[in-house]
mmCIF file of C-alpha atoms and ligand atoms in Angstrom:
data_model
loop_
_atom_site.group_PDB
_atom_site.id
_atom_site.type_symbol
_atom_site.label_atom_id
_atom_site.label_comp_id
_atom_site.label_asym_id
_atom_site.label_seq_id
_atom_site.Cartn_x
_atom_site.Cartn_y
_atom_site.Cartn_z
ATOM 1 C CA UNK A 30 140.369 31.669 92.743
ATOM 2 C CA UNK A 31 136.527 31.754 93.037
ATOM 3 C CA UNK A 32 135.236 33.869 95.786
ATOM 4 C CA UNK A 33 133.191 30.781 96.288
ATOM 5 C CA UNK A 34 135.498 28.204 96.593
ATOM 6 C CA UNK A 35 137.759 30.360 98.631
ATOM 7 C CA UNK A 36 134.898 30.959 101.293
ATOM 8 C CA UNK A 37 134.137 26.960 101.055
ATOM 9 C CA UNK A 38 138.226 27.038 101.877
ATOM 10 C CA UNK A 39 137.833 29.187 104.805
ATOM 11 C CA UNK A 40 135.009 27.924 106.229
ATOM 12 C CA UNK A 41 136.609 24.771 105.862
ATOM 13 C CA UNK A 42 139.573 25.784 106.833
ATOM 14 C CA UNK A 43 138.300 27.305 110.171
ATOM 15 C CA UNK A 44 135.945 23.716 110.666
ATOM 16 C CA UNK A 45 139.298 22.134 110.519
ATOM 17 C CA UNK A 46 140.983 24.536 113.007
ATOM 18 C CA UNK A 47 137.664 24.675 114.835
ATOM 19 C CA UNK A 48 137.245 20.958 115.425
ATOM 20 C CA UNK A 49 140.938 20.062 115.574
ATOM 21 C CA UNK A 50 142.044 23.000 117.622
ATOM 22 C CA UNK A 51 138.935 24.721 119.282
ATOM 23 C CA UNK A 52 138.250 28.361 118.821
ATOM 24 C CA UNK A 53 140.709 28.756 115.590
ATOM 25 C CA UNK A 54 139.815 30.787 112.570
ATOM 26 C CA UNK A 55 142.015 30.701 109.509
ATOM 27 C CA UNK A 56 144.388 34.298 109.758
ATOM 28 C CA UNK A 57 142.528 36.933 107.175
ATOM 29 C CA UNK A 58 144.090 35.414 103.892
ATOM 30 C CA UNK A 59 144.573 37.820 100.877
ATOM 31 C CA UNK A 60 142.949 37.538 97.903
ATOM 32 C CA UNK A 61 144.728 36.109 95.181
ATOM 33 C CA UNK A 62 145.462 38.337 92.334
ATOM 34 C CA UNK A 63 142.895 38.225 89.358
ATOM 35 C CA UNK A 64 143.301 35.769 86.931
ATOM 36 C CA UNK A 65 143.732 37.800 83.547
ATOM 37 C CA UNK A 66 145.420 37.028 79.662
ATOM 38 C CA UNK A 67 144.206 35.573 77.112
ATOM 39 C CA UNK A 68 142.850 32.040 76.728
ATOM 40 C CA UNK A 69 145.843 29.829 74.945
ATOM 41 C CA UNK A 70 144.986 27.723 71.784
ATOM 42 C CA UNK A 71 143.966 24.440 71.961
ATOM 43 C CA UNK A 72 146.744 22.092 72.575
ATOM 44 C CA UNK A 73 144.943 19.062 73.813
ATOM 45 C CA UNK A 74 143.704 18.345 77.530
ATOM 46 C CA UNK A 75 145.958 17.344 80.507
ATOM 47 C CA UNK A 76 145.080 16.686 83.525
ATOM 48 C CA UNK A 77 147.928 17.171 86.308
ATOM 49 C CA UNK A 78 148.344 15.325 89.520
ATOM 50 C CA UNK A 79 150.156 17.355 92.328
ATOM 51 C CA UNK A 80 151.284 15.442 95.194
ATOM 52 C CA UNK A 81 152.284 17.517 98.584
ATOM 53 C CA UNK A 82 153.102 17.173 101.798
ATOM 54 C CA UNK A 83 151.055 19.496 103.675
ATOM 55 C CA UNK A 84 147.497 19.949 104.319
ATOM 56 C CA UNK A 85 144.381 21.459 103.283
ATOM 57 C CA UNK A 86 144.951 24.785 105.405
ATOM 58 C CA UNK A 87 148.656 24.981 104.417
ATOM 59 C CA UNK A 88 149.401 28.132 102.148
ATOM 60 C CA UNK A 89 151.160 25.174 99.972
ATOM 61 C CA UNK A 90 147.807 23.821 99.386
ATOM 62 C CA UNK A 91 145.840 27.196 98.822
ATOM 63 C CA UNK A 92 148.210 28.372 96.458
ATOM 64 C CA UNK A 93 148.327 24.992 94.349
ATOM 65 C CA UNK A 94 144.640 25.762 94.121
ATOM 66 C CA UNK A 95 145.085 28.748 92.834
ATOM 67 C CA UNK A 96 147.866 27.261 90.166
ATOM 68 C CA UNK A 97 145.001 24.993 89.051
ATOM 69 C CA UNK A 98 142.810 27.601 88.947
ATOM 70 C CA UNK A 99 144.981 29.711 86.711
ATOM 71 C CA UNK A 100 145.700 26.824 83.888
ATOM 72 C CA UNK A 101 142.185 25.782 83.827
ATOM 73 C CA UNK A 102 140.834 29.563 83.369
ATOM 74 C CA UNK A 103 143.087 30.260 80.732
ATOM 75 C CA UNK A 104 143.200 26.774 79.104
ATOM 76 C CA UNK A 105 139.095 27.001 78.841
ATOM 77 C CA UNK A 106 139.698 23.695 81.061
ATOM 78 C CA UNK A 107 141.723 21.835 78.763
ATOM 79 C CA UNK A 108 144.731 22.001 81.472
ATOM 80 C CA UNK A 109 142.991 20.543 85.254
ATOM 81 C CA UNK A 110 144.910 20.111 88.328
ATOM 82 C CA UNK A 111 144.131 17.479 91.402
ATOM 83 C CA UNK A 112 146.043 18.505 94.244
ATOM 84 C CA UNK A 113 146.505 15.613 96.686
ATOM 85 C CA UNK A 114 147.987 17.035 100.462
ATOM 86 C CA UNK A 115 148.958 15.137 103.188
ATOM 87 C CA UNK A 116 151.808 13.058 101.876
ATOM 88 C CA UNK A 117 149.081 10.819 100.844
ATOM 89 C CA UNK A 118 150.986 10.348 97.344
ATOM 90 C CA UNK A 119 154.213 10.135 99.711
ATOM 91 C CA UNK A 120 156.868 12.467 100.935
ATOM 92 C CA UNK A 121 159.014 14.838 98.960
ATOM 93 C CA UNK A 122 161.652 12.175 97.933
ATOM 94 C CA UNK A 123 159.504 9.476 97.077
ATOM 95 C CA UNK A 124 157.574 12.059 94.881
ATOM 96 C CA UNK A 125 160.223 13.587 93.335
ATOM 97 C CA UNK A 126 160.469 9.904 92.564
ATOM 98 C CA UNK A 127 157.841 9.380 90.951
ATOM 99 C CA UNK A 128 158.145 12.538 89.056
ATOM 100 C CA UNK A 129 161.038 10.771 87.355
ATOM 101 C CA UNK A 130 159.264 7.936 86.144
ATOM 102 C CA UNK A 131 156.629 9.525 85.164
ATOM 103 C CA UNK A 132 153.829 8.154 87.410
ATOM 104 C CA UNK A 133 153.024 12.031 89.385
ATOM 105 C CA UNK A 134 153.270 15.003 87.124
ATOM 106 C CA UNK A 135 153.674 17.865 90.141
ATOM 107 C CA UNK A 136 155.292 17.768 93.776
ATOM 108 C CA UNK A 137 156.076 20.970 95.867
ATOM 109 C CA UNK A 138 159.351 20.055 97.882
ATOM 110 C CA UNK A 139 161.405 21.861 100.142
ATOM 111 C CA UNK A 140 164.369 22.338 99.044
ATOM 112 C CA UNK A 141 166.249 20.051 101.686
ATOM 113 C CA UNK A 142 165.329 17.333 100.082
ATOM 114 C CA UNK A 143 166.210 17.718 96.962
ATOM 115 C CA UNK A 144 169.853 18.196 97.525
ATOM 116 C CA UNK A 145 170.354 14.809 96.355
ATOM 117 C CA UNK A 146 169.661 16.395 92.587
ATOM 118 C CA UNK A 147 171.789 19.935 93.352
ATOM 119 C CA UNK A 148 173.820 19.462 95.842
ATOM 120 C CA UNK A 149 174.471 23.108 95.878
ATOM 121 C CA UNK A 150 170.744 23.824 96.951
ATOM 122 C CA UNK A 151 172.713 22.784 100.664
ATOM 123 C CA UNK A 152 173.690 26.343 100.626
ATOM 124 C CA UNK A 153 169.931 27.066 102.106
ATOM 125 C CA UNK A 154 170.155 24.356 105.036
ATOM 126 C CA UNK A 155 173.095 26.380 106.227
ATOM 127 C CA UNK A 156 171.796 27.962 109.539
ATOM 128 C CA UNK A 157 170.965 30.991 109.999
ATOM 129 C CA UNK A 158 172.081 32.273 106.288
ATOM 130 C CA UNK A 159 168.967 34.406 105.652
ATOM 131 C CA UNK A 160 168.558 37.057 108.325
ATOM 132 C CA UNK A 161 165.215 38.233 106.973
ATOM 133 C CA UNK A 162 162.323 36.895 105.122
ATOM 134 C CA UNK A 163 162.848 40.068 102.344
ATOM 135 C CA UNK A 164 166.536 39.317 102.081
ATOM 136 C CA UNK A 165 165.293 35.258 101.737
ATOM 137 C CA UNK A 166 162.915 36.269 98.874
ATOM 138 C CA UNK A 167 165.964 38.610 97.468
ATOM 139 C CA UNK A 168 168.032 35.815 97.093
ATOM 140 C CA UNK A 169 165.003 33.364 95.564
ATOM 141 C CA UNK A 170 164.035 35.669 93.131
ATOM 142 C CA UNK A 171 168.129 36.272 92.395
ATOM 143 C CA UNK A 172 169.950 34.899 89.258
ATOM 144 C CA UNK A 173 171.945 33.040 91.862
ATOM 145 C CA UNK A 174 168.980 31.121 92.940
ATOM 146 C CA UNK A 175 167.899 30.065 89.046
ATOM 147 C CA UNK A 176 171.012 29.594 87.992
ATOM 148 C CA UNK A 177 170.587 26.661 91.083
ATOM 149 C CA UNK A 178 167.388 25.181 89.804
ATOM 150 C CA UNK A 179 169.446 24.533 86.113
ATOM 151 C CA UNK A 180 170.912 21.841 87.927
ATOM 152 C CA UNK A 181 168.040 19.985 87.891
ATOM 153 C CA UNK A 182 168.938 19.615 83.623
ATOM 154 C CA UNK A 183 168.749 15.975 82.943
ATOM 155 C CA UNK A 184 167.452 14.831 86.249
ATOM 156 C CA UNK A 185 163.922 14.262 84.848
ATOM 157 C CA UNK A 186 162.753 16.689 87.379
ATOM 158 C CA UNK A 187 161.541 20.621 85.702
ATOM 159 C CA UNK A 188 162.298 22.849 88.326
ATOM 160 C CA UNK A 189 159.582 26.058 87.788
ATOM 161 C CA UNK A 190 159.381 28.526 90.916
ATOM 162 C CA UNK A 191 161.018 28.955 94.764
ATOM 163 C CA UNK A 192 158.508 29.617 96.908
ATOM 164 C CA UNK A 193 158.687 29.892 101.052
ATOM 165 C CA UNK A 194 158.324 27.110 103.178
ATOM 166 C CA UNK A 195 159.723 29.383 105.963
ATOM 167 C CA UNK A 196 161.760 29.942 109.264
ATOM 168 C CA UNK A 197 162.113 26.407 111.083
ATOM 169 C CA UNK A 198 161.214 26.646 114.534
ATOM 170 C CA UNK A 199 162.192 24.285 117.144
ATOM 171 C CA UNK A 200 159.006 22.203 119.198
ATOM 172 C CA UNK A 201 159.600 19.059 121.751
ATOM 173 C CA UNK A 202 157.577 17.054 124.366
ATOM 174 C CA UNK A 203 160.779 16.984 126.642
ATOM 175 C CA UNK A 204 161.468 20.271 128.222
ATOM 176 C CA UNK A 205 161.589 24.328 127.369
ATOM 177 C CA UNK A 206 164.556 24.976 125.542
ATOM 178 C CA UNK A 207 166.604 28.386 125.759
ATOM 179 C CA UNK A 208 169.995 27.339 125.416
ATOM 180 C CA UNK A 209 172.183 24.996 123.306
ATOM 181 C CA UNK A 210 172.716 23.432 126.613
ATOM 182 C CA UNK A 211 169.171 22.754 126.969
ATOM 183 C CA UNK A 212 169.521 21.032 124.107
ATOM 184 C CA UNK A 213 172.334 18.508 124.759
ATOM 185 C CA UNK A 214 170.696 18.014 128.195
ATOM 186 C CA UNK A 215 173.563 17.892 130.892
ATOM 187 C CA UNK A 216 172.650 15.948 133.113
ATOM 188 C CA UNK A 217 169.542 14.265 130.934
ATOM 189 C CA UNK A 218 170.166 12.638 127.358
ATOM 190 C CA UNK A 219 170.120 14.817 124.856
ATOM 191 C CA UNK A 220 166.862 16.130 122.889
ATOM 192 C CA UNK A 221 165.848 13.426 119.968
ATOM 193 C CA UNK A 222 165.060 15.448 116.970
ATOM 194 C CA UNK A 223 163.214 14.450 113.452
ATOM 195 C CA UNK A 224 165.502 16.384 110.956
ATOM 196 C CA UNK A 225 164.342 16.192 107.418
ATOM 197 C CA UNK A 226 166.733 13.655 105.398
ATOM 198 C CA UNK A 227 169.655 16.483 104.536
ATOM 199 C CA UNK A 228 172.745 16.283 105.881
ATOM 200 C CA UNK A 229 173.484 19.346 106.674
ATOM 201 C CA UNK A 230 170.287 19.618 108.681
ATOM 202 C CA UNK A 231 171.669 16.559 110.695
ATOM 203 C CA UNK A 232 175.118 18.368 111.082
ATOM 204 C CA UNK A 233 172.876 21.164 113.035
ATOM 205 C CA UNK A 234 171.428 19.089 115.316
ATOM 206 C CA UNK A 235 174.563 16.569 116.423
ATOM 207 C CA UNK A 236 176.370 19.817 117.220
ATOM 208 C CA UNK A 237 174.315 21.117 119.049
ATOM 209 C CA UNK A 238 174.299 17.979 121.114
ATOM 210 C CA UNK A 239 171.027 16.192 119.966
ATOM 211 C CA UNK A 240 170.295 13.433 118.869
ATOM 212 C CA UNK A 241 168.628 13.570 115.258
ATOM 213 C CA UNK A 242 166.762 10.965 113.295
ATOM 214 C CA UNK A 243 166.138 11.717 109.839
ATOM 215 C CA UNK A 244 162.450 10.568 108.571
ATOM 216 C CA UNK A 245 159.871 11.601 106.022
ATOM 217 C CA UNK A 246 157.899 14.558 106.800
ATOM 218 C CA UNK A 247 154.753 11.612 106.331
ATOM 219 C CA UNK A 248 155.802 9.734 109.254
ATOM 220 C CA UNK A 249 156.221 12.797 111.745
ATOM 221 C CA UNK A 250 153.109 12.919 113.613
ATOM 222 C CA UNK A 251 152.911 9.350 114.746
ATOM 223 C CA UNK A 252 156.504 9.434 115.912
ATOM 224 C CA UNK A 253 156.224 12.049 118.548
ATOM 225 C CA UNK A 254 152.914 10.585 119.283
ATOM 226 C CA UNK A 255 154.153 7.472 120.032
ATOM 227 C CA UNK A 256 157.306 9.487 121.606
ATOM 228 C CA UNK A 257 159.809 8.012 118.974
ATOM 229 C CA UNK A 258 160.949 11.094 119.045
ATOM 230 C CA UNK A 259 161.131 14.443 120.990
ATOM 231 C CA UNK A 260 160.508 16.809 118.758
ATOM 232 C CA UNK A 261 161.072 18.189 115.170
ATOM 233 C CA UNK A 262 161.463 21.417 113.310
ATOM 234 C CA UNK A 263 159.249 23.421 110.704
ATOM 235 C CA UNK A 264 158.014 26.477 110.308
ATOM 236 C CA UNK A 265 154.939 27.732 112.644
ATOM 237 C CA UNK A 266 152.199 27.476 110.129
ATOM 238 C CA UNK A 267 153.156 23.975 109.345
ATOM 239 C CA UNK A 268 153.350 22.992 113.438
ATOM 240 C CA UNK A 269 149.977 24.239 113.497
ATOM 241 C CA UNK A 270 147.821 22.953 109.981
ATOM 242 C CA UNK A 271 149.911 19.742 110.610
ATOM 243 C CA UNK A 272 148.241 19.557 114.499
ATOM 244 C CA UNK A 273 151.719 18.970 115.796
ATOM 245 C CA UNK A 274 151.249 20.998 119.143
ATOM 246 C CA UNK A 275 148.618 18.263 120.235
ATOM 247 C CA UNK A 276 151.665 16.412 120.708
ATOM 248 C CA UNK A 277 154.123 18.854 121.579
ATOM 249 C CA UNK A 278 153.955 20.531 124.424
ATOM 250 C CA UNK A 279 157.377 23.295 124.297
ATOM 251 C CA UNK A 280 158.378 26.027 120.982
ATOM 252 C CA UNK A 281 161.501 27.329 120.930
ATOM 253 C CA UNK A 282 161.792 30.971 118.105
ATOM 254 C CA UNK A 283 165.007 29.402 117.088
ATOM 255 C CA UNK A 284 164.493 30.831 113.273
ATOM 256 C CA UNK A 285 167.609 28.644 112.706
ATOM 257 C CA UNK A 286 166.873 27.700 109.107
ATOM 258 C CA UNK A 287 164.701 29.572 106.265
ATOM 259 C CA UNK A 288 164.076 26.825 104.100
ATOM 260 C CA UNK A 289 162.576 27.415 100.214
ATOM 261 C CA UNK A 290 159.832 24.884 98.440
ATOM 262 C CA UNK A 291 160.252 24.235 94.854
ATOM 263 C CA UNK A 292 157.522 23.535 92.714
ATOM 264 C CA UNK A 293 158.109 21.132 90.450
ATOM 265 C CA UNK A 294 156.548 19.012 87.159
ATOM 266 C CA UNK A 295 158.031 16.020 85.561
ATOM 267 C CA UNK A 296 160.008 16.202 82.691
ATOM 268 C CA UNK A 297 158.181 13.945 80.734
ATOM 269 C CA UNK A 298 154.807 15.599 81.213
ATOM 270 C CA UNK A 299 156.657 19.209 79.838
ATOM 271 C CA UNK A 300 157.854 17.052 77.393
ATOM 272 C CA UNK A 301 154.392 16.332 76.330
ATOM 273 C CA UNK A 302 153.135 20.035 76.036
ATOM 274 C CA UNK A 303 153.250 22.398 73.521
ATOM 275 C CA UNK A 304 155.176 25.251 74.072
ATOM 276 C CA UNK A 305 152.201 27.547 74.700
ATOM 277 C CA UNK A 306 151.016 25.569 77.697
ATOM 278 C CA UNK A 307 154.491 25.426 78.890
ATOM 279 C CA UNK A 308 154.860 28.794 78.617
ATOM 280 C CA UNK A 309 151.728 29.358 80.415
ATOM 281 C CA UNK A 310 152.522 26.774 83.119
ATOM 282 C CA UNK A 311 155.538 28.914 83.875
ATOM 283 C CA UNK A 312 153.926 32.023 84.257
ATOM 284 C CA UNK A 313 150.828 29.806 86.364
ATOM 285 C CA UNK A 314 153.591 28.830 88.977
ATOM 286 C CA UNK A 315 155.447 32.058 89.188
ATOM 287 C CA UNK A 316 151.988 33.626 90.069
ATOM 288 C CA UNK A 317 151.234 31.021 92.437
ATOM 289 C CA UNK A 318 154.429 31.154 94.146
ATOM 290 C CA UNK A 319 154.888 34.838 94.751
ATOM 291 C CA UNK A 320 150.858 34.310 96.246
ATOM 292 C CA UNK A 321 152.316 31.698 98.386
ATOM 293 C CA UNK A 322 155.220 33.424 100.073
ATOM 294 C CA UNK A 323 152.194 36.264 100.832
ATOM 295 C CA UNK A 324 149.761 33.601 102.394
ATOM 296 C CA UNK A 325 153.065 32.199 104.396
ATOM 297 C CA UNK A 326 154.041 35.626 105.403
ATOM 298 C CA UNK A 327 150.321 35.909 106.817
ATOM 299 C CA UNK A 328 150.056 32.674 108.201
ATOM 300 C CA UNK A 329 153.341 33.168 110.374
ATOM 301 C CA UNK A 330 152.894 35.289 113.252
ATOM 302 C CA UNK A 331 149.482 34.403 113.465
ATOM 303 C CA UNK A 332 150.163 30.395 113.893
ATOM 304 C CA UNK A 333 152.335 31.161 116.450
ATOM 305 C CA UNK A 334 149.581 33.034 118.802
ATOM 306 C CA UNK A 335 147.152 30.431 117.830
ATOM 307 C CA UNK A 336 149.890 27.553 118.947
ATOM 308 C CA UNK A 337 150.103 29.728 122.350
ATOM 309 C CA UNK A 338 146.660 29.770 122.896
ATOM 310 C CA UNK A 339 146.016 26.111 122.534
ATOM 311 C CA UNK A 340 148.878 26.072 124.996
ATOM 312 C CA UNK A 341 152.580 25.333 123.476
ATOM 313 C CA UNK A 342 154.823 27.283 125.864
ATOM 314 C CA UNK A 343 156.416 29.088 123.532
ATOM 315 C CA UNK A 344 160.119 30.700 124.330
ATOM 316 C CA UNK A 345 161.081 33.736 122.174
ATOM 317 C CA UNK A 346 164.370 34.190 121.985
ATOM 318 C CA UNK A 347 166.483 37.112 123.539
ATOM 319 C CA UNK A 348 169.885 38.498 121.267
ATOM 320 C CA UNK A 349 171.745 36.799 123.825
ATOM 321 C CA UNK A 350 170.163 33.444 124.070
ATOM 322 C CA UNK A 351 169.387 33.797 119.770
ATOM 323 C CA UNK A 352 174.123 34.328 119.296
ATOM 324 C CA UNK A 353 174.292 31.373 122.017
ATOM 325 C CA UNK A 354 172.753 28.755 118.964
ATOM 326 C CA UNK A 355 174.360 30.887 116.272
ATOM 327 C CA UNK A 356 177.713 31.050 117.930
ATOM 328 C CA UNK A 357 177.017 27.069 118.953
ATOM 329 C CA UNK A 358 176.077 26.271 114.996
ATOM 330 C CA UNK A 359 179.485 27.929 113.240
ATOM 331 C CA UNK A 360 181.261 24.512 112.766
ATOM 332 C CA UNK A 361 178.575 23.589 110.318
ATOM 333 C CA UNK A 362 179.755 26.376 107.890
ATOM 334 C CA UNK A 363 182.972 25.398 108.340
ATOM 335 C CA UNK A 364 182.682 21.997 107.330
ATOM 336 C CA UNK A 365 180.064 22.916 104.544
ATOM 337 C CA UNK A 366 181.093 26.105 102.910
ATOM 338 C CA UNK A 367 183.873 23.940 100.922
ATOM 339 C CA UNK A 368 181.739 21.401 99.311
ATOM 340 C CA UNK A 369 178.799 23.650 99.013
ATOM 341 C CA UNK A 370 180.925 26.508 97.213
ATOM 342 C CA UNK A 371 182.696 29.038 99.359
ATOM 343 C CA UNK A 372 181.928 31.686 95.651
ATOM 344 C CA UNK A 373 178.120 30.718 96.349
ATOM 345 C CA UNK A 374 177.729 31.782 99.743
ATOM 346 C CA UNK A 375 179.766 35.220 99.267
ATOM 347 C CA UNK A 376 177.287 35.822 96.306
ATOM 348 C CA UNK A 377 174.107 34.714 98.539
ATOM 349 C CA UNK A 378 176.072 37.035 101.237
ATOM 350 C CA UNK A 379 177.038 40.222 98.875
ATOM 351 C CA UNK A 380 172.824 40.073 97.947
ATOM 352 C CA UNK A 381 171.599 39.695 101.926
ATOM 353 C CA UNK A 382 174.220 42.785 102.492
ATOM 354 C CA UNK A 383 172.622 44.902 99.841
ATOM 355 C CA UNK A 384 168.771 43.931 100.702
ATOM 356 C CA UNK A 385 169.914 45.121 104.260
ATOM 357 C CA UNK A 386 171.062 48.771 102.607
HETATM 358 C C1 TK8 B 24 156.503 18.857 103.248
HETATM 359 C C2 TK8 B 24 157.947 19.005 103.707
HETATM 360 C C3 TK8 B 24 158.015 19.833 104.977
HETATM 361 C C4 TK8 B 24 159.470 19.984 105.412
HETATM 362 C C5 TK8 B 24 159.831 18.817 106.327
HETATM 363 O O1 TK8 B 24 156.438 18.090 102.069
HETATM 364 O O2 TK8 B 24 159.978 17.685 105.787
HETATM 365 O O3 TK8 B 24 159.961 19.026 107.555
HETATM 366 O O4 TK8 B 24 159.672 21.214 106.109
HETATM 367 O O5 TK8 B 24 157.393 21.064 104.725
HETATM 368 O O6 TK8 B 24 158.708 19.609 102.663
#
């Protein structure tokens, strides 16, 4: 990435904070790593449009750039990428739609959403599976994990990198929430909250004693605005570049769920590359996702102090109160493990053991 185009990032990414949020600065990014290799032959021009769901400050977004960035430097521009945030193309499904046909050649998905393809990539939306973020990345860089993203053969949908969407945190306009309790509401109704359209992820929140809605990830914002619903559930740098804290007023740590993106290209625009540029491609996106899980590691902590200052009351979690959910949550593994794969989550287990040694 261009030192100045990465400035003209920052400062815009701080003029969005600024204006939106008052007194924000974008966390110190890193650097991506230098583009280097060769320049590929000529194979032609393409020029790839990349739908996603976040926005402009998201480390999604920033490390797209940087995936452009990469194909054009070492395609001498024949390869360019438009990266269009905001769901403005749509949301995950409706892009991954439009992968298939053939009318988007990139979206960046979480993984939730695409168990529709592989149902097996439900094994991530099983709460609390991934204790850490270096066990999470253990298991995405993992043959298990590829071995996953074959499933996506035939589908018209080629899978190339996991990246990090993150820990899913709990936020709500209703109340402070410290218990599962709090979350069924005893003697109010209990908490309405946007789940992404998973099943699993709608398992969590029924038993716990909510009430969930599934919707796109597009359609968020105005629902809590209009108070369609309490509250959602995504990671802290997305609550914050997505402004969701100016309408939600309570954060709960929950860390419930670490969910993966998957970047993504359609099959028919591989189909139309040589196999230089798609070897290229591969090695663009598995640059630009191990840069992403960096920016996302960054971006973490940080959002959540800059969500406390613009006032979210924000309840960490004590052991106690943190086994309460995961003790609360355990009927979701056992009605999942069996169609997921018991054999997949004793191998995603036997790797989160060993990155714990
Ligand atoms: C963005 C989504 C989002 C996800 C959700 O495209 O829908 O809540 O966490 O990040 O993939």
């Amino acid at each position: 990435m261009t030192a100045i185009w990465r400035n003209t990032l920052t400062l815009v990414g701080a003029t969005t904070l600024t204006l939106g949020m008052a007194h924000a600065q974008s966390p110190e990014l890193s650097d991506p790593p230098e583009i280097d290799g060769d320049i590929v032959g000529d194979h032609g021009t393409h020029t790839l449009r990349m739908g996603i769901g976040l926005s402009e400050n998201s480390p999604q977004y920033i490390s797209s750039q940087y995936f452009g960035e990469i194909l054009e430097k070492r395609t001498d521009g024949r390869i360019t990428v438009n990266v269009f945030p905001n769901s403005q193309l749509g949301d995950d499904v409706q892009m991954m739609e439009m992968l298939q046909t053939g009318t988007l050649d990139m979206t960046y998905p979480s993984s939730s959403a695409a168990t529709g393809y592989v149902e097996e990539l439900a094994v991530f939306d099983l709460p609390f599976l991934l204790p850490s973020r270096e066990a999470a990345i253990e298991v995405l860089q993992s043959d298990v994990a590829l071995e996953l993203l074959e499933g996506f053969e035939g589908s018209g949908l080629k899978p190339l990198a996991f990246s990090e969407n993150g820990y899913r945190q709990l936020s709500n306009s209703a109340r402070p929430i410290e218990t599962p309790e709090d979350v069924a509401g005893l003697d109010v109704r209990g908490l309405s909250v946007r789940t992404m359209e998973n099943p699993v992820h709608l398992d969590i929140w029924e038993t716990l004693g909510a009430n969930p809605t599934p919707m796109a990830f597009g359609e968020l914002f105005s629902a809590m605005e209009q108070g369609v619903v309490d509250g959602q559930e995504n990671p802290w740098s997305t609550i914050l570049t997505s402004n969701f804290h100016e309408v939600q007023d309570y954060g709960t740590e929950t860390r419930h769920v670490y969910t993966p993106f998957i970047m993504m290209l359609s099959e028919r625009t591989w189909d139309r590359m040589a196999p230089e540029y798609q070897e290229l491609v591969m090695e663009a996106a598995r640059q630009s996702a191990e840069y992403e899980m960096q920016l996302s590691a960054e971006y973490d902590t940080w959002s959540r102090e800059q969500l406390e200052e613009r006032g979210m009351q924000i309840t960490r979690l004590n052991d106690e109160q943190l086994e309460a959910f995961q003790e609360a949550v355990q009927p979701v593994y056992e009605k999942w493990a069996p169609r997921i794969g018991e054999e997949l989550i004793q191998d995603i287990q036997a790797i989160v053991d060993g990155s714990s040694e």
